[in-house]
Structures are given as C-alpha cells and as structure tokens.
CSV table of C-alpha atoms in Angstrom, one decimal:
chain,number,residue,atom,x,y,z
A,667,UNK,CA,55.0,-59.1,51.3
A,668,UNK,CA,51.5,-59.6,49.5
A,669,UNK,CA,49.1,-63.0,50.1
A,670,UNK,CA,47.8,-64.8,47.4
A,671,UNK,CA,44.3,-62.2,47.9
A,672,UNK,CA,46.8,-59.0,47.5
A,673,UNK,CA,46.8,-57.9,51.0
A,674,UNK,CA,50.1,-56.4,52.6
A,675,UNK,CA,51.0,-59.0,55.1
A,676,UNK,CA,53.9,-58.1,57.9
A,677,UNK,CA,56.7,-60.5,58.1
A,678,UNK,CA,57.0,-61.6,61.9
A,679,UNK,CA,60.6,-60.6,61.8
A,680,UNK,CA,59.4,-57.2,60.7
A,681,UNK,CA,56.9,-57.2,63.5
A,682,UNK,CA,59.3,-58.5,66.2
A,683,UNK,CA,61.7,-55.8,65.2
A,684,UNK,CA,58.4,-53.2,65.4
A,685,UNK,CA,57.5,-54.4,68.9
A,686,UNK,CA,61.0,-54.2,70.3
A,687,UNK,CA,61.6,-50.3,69.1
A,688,UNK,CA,58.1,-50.4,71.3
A,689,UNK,CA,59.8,-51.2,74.1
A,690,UNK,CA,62.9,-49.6,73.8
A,691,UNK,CA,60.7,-46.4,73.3
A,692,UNK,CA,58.3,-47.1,76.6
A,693,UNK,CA,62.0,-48.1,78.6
A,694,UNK,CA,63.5,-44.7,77.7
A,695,UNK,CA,60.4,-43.0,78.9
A,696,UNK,CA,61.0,-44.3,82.4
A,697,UNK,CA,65.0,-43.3,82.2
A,698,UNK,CA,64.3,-39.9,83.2
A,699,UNK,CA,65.6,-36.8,84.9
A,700,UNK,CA,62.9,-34.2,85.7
A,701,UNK,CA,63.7,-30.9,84.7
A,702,UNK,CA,61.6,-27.7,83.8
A,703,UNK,CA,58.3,-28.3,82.8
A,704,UNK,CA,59.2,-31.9,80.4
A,705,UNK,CA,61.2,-34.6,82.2
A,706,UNK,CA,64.2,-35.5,80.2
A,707,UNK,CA,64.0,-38.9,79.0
A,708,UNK,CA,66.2,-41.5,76.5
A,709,UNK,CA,62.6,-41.9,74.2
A,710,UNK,CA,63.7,-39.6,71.6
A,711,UNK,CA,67.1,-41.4,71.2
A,712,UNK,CA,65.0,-44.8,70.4
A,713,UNK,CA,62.7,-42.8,68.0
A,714,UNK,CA,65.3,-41.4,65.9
A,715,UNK,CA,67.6,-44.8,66.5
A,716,UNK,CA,64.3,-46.9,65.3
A,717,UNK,CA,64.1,-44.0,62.4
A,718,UNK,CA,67.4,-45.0,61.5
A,719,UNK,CA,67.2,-48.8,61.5
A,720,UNK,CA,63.8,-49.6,61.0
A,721,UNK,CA,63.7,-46.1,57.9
A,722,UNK,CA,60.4,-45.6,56.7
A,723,UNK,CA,58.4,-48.9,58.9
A,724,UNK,CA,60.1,-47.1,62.3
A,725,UNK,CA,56.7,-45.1,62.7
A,726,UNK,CA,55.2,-48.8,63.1
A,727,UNK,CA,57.2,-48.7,66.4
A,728,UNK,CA,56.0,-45.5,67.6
A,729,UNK,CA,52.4,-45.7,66.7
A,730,UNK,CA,52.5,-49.6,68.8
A,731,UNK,CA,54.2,-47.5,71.2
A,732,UNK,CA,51.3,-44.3,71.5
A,733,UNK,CA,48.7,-46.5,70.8
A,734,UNK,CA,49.8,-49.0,74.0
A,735,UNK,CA,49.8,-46.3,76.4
A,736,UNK,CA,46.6,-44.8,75.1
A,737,UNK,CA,44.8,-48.5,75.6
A,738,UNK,CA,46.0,-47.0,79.3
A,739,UNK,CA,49.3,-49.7,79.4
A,740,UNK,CA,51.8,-47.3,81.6
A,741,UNK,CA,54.4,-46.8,79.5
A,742,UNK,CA,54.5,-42.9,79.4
A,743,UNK,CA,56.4,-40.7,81.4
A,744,UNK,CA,53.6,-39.7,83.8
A,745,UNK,CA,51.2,-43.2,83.3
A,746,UNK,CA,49.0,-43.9,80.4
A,747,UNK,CA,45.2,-43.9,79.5
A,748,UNK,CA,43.0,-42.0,76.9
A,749,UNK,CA,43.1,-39.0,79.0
A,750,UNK,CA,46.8,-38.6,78.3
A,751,UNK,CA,46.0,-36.8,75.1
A,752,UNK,CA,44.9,-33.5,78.0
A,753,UNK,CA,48.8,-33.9,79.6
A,754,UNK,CA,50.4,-30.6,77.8
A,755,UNK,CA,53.4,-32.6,76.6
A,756,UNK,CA,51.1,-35.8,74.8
A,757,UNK,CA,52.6,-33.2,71.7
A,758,UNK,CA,55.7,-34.4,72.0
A,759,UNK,CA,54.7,-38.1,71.5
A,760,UNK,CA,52.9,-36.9,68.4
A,761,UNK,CA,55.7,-35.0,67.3
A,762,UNK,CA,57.6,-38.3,67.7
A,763,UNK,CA,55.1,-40.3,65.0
A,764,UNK,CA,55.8,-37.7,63.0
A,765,UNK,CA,59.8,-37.6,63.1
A,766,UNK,CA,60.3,-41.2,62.7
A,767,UNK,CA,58.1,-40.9,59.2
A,768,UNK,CA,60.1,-38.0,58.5
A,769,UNK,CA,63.3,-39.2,59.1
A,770,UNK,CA,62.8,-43.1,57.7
A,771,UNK,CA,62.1,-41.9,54.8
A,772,UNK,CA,65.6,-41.2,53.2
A,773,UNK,CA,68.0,-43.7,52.4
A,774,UNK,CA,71.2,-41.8,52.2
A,775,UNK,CA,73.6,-43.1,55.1
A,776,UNK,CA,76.5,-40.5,55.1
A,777,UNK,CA,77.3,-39.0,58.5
A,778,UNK,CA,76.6,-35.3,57.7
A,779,UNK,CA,73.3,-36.7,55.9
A,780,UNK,CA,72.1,-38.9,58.8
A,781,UNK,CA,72.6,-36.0,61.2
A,782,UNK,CA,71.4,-33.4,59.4
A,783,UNK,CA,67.9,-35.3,58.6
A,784,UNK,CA,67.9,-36.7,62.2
A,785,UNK,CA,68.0,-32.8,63.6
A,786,UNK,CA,65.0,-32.0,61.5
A,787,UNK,CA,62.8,-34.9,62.9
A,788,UNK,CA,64.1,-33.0,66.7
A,789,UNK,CA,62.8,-30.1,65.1
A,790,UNK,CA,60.4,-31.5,64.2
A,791,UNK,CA,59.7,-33.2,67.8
A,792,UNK,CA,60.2,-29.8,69.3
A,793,UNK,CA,58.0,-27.7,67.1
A,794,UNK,CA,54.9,-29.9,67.3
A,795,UNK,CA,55.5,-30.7,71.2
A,796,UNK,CA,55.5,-27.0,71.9
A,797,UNK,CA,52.5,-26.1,69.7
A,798,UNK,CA,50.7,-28.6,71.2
A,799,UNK,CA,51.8,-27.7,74.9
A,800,UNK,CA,50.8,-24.3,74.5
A,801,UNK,CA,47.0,-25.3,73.1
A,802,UNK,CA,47.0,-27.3,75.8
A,803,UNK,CA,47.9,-24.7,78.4
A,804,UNK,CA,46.0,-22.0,77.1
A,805,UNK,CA,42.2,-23.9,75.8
A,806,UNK,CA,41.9,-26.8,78.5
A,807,UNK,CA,43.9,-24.7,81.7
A,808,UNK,CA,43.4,-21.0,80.7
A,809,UNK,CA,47.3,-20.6,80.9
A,810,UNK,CA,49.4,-18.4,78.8
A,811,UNK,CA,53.6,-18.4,78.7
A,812,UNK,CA,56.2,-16.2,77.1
A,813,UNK,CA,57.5,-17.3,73.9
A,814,UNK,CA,60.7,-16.9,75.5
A,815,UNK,CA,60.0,-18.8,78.7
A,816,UNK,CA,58.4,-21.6,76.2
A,817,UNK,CA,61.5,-21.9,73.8
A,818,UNK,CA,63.6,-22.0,76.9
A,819,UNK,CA,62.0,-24.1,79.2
A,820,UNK,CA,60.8,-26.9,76.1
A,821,UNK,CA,63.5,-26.7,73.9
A,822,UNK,CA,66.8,-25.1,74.9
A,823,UNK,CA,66.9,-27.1,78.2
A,824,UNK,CA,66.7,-30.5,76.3
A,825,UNK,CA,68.8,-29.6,73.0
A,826,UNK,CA,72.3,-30.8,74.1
A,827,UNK,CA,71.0,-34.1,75.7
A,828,UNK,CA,68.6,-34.8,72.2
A,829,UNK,CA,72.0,-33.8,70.0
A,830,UNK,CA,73.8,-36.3,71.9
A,831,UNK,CA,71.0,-38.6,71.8
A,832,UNK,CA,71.5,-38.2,67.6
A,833,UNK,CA,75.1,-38.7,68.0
A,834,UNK,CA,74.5,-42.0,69.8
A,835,UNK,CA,71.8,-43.1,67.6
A,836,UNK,CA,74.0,-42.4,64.3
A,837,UNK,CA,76.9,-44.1,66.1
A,838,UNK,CA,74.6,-47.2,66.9
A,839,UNK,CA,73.3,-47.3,63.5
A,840,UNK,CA,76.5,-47.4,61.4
A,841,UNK,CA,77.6,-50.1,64.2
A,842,UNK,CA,74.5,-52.3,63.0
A,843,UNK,CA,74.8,-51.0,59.3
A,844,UNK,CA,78.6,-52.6,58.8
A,845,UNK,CA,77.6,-55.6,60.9
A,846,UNK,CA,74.6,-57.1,59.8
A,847,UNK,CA,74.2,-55.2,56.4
A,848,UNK,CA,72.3,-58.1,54.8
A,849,UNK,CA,69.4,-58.3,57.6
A,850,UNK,CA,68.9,-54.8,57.6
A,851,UNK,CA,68.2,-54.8,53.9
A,852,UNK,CA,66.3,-57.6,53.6
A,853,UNK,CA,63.8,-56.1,56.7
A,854,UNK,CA,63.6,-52.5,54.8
A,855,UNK,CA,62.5,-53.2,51.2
C-alpha cells in the first residue's frame, strides 16, 4: 500500500501476520532435541511454513525474528544478544533469511513444485549454516573439522527431521490455501 507522499506503508494485518511467524519461529527454537553439535529444533519448519504462506514478505518474519534476538530478547536456541553473531551456528539463522526470500518468491503451488523449491531453501539453510560454522570454528576458535565429520554431524543428522518438517509445512499450507484462499491473496499482492 502507498500514502498519499508515495511511501510503502505495511497493512497491520500484514504486520500482525509478520510478528506471529516471529513467534512461531522463536517457539520452535525452544522445541528442541540436542543432538551433535546443532540442537534440533521445529524453527526451520516455521521458516519454510511462513515461506509458504507469507511468499515473498515471509523474510519480514525472519528478519523481526534475528533482529529480536540480536537486540539480546532470548529467543534463540542458546540465548540472544549481539554476541550471538560469534556462536558457530548464528549461520544457520542467516541461512534462514535467506531461504524464506528464496523460497517466497515463486508462486506456483503444485505439490512437486512446493517441495522441490522448499528443499532448495534447506539447502540453502544447510550450505550457508555450515560455511558459516566452519569460519567460525576455524578464525574466532582456531578449530578445524573434516568435511566428512562436518556434512555428517550439520547436515545428515538433521535431514530426515527438516524433510518432514517440509512435508508438514506443505501439508499446512495447502490446508490454509483451500480454506481461506481469499485472505491469503489479498495479504500477498
């Protein structure tokens, strides 16, 4: 929507819906099961259902989402705070900004399209959260891992759960989609 002065104003439906993916994002992170190195958590099932739901605005979400627990709000796995950025797997919350841009863009909403777009923003999640824990490992602690231990131990480990996180979000989506196709629309355009 633009003012009468041309400047992009947010609908406060739009930024309702922006703050609630928030949440749902900062609840997953505390639905967690610590494994390996990365705890598994429900977050990337909210990004990519946001992605889904909210298309191309969904990185609103995420970015309310970083940017709160940055300002040092807890609402990360391990806490919150500016230093968070130093915690080896702050790339997976980048990768996460990243996906939901990614896969909001597209508008298609076929099954085999959906899931297809929504494994690239994982891979997408996977590939920048692993750069970015190595970097971290290796400048700010001096550590260096095996590519095998690292493609084991940050992405194999967590692959079935974030599929079936995909799954759910797709199945949540075309729930919403054929119920309340008209509201949906009107919030994405």
């Amino acid at each position: 929507m633009i003012n009468t002065q041309g400047v992009s104003v947010m609908k406060i439906k739009d930024m309702c819906l922006y703050a609630l993916f928030a949440v749902f994002i900062a609840v997953g992170a505390f639905i967690k099961v610590p494994v390996s190195i990365v705890s598994i958590t429900f977050q990337t099932l909210f990004v990519i259902m946001a992605s889904l739901i909210l298309r191309q605005k969904a990185v609103y979400s995420v970015l309310l989402y970083v940017g709160m627990g940055l300002l040092g709000l807890p609402v990360f796995t391990s806490g919150g705070g500016i230093s968070y950025v130093l915690i080896p797997s702050f790339g997976y919350l980048i990768g996460f900004v990243i996906s939901s841009w990614f896969v909001g863009r597209y508008h298609n909403t076929d099954h085999v399209s959906l899931f297809l777009r929504s494994c690239i923003g994982l891979l997408i999640i996977y590939v920048i959260g692993m750069l970015y824990f190595i970097l971290i490992q290796y400048v700010y602690y001096g550590q260096l891992f095996s590519i095998s231990w690292i493609f084991t131990s940050l992405c194999l480990v967590y692959l079935p759960g974030d599929l079936l996180s995909i799954i759910t979000a797709i199945v949540i989506y075309k729930r919403i989609e054929y119920s309340l196709p008209q509201y949906i629309m009107q919030s994405n355009t």
